[in-house]
mmCIF file of C-alpha atoms in Angstrom:
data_model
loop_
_atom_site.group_PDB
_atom_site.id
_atom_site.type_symbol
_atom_site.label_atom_id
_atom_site.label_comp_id
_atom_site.label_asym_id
_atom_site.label_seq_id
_atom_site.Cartn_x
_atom_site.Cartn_y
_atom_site.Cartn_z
ATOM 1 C CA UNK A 1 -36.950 71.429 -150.315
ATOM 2 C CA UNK A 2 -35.822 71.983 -146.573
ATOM 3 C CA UNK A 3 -35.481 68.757 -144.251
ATOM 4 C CA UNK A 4 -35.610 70.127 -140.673
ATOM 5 C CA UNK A 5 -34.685 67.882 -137.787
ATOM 6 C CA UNK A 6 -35.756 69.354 -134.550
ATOM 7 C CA UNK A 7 -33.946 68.819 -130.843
ATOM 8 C CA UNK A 8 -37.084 67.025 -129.600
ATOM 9 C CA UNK A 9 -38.605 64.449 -132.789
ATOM 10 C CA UNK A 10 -41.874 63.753 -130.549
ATOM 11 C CA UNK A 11 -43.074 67.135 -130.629
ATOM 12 C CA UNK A 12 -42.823 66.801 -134.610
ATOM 13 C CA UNK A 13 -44.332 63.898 -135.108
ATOM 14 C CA UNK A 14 -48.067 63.681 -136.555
ATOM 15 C CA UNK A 15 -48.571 59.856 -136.975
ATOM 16 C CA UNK A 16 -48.275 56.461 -134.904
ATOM 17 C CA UNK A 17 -45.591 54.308 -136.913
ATOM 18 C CA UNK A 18 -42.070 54.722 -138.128
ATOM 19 C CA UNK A 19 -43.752 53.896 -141.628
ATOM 20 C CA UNK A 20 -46.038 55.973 -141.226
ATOM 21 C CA UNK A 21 -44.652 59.067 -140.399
ATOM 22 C CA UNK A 22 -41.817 58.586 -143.295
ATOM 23 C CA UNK A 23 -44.948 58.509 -146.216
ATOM 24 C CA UNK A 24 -46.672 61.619 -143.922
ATOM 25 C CA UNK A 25 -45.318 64.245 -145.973
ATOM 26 C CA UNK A 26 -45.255 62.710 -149.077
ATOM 27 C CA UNK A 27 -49.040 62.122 -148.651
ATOM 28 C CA UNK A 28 -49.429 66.133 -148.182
ATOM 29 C CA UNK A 29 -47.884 66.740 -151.626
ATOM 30 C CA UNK A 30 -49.658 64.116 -153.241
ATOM 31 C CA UNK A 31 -47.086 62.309 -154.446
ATOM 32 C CA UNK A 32 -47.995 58.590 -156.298
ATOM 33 C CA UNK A 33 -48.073 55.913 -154.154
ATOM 34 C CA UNK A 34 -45.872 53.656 -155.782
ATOM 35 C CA UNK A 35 -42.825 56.470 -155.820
ATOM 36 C CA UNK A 36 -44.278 56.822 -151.556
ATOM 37 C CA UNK A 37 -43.750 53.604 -151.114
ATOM 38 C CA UNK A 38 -40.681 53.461 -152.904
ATOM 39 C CA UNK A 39 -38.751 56.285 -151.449
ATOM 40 C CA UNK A 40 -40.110 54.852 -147.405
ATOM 41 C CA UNK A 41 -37.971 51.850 -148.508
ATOM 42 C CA UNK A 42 -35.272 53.344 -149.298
ATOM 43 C CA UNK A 43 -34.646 55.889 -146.550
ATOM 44 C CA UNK A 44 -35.540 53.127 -143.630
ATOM 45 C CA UNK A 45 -32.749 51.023 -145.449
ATOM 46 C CA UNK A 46 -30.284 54.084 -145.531
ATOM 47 C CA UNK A 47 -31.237 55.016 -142.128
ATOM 48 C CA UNK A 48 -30.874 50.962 -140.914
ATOM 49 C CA UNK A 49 -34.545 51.382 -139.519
ATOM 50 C CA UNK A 50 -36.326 49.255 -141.737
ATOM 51 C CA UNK A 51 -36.614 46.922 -138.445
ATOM 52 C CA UNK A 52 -39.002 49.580 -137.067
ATOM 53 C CA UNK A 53 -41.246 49.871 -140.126
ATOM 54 C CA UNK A 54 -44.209 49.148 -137.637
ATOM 55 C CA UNK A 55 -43.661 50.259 -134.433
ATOM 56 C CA UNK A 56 -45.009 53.081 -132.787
ATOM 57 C CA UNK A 57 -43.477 55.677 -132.633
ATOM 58 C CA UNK A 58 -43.863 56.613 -128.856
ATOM 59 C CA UNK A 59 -42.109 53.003 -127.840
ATOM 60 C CA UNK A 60 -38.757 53.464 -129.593
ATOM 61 C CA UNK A 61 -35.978 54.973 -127.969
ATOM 62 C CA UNK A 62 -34.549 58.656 -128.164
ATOM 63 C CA UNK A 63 -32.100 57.314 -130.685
ATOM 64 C CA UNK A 64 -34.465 55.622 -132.964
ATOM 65 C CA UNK A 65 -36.721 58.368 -132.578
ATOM 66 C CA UNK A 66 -34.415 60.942 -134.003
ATOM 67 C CA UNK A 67 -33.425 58.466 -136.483
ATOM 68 C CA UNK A 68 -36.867 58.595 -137.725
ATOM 69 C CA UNK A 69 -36.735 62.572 -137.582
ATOM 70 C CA UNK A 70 -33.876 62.604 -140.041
ATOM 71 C CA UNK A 71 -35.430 59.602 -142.291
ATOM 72 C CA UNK A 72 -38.494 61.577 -142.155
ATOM 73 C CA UNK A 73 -36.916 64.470 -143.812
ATOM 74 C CA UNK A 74 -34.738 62.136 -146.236
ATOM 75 C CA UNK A 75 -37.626 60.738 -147.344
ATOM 76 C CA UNK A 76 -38.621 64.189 -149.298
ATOM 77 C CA UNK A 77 -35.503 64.335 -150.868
ATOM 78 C CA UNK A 78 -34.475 67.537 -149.121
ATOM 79 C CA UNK A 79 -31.432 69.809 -150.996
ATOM 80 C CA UNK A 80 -30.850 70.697 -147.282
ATOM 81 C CA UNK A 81 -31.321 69.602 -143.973
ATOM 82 C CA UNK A 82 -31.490 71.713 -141.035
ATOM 83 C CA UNK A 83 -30.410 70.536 -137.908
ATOM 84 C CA UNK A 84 -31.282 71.939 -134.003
ATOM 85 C CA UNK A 85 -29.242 70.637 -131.573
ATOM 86 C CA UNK A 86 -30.714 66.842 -132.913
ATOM 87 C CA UNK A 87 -28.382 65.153 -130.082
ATOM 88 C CA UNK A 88 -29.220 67.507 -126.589
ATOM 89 C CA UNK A 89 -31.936 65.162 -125.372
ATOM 90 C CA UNK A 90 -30.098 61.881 -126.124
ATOM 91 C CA UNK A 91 -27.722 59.944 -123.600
ATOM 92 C CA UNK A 92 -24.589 59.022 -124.724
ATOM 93 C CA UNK A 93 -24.691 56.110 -126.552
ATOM 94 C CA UNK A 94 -27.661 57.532 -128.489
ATOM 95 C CA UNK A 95 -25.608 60.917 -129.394
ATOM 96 C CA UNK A 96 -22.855 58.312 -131.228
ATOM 97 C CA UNK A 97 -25.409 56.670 -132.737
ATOM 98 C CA UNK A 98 -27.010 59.716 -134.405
ATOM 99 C CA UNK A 99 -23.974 61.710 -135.216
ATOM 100 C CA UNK A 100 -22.607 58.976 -136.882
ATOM 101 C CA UNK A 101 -25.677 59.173 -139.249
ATOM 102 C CA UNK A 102 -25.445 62.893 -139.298
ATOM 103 C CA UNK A 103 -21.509 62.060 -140.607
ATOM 104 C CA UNK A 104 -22.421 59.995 -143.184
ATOM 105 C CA UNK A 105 -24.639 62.179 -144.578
ATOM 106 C CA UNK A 106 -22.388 65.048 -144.818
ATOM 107 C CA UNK A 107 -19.855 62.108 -146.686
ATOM 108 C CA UNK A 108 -22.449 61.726 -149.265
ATOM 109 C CA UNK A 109 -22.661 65.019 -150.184
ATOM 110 C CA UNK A 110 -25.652 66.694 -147.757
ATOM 111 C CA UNK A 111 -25.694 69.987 -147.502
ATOM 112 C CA UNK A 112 -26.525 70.570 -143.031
ATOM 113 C CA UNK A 113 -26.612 73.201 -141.589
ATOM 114 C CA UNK A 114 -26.134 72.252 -137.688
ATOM 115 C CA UNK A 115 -26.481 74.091 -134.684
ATOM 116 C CA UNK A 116 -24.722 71.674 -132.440
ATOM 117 C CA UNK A 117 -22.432 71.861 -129.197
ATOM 118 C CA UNK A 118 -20.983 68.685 -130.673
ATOM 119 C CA UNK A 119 -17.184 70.103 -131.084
ATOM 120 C CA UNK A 120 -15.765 66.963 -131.881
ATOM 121 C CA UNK A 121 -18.941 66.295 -134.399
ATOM 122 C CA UNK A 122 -18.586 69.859 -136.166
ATOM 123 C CA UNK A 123 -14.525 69.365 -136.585
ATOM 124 C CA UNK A 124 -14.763 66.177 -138.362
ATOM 125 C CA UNK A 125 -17.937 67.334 -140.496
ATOM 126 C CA UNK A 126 -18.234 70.380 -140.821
ATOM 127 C CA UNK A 127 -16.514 72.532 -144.333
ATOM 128 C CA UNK A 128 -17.537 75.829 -142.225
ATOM 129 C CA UNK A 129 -17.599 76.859 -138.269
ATOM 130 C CA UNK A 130 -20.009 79.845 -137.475
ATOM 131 C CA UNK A 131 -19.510 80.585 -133.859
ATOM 132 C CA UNK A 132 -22.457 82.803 -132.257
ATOM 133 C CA UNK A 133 -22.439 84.290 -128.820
ATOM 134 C CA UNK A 134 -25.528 86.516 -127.656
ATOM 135 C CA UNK A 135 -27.625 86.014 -130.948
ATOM 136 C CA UNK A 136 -24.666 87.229 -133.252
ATOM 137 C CA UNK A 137 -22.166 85.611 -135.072
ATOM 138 C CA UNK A 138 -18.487 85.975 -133.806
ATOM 139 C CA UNK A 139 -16.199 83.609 -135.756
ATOM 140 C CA UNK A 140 -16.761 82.263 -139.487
ATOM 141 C CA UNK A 141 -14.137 80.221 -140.186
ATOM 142 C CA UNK A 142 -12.818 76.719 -141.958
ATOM 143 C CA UNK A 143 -12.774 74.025 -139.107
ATOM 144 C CA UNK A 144 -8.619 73.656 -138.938
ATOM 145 C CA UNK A 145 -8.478 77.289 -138.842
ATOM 146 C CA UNK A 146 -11.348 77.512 -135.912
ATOM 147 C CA UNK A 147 -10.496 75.094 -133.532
ATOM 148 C CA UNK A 148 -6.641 75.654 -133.660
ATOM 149 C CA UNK A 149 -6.532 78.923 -134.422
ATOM 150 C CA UNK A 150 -9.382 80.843 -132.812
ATOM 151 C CA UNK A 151 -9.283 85.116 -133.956
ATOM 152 C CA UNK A 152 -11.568 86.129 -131.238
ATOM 153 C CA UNK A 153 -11.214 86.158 -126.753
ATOM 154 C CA UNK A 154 -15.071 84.754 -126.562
ATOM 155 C CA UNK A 155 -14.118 81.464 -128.888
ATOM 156 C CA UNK A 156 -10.986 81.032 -127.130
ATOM 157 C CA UNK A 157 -12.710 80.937 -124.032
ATOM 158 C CA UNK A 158 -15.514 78.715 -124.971
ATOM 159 C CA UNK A 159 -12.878 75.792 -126.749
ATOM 160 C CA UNK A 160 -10.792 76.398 -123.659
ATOM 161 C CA UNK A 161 -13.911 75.246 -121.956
ATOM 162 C CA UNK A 162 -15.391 72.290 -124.083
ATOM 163 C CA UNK A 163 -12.234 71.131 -125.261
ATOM 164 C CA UNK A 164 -10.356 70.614 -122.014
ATOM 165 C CA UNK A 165 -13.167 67.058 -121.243
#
């Protein structure tokens, strides 16, 4: 199983309430209630949600609503989780808030796979950098050796550039 966690979580949500959408997929793959209800417990207490059990979905904020993205996917028990870019619609305060979840998950052992612009985020995460320019991959690398050692002109540039704020 794949969790996927989208740069926009509105456009993949299919319910009205944080609880809801958590049990959504679970419901699709018929899985017993008791172990549905079970595992929606868990992830909103993992996630520090469980305050937004019943609220809709639309009223939260872009933080929360992400949140519930990546609990949504938790909930199945996912091997992996695929990330897009979870944090480019989120202000400040909201990107913290959701990398730090993102962080803790790849402390416990998640396997992500993140396409981020999040430098700072993918140095203290990440086990592997693959930098892409133009649709193809340019650097594939360890962290350490990425970001202080780039091999290529085109990642050189773009840390010069991102790194320098």
């Amino acid at each position: 199983m794949v969790g996927v966690v989208a740069q926009d979580p509105l456009a993949g949500f299919v319910t009205d309430t944080v609880e809801e959408e958590l049990a959504y997929g679970m419901e699709q793959m018929a899985i017993a209630p008791e172990v549905m209800r079970k595992r929606v417990e868990e992830t909103l207490d993992l996630m520090g949600i469980a305050e937004l059990r019943r609220r809709a979905l639309v009223e939260l904020s872009g933080g929360q609503q992400q949140r519930v993205a990546i609990a949504r996917s938790l909930a199945m028990n996912p091997k992996v989780m695929l990330f897009d870019e979870p944090t480019s619609a989120l202000d400040p305060e909201m990107i913290n808030e959701v990398l730090a979840v993102m962080t803790s998950l790849a402390e416990g052992g998640m396997t992500m796979i993140v396409v981020t612009h999040e430098m700072g985020f993918a140095r203290r995460a990440a086990h592997r950098v693959v930098f892409m320019a133009d649709g193809a991959v340019v650097e594939d690398a360890e962290p350490a050796e990425f970001f202080d050692n780039p091999r290529s002109d085109r990642a050189r540039d773009f840390l010069s550039k991102i790194l320098e704020h």
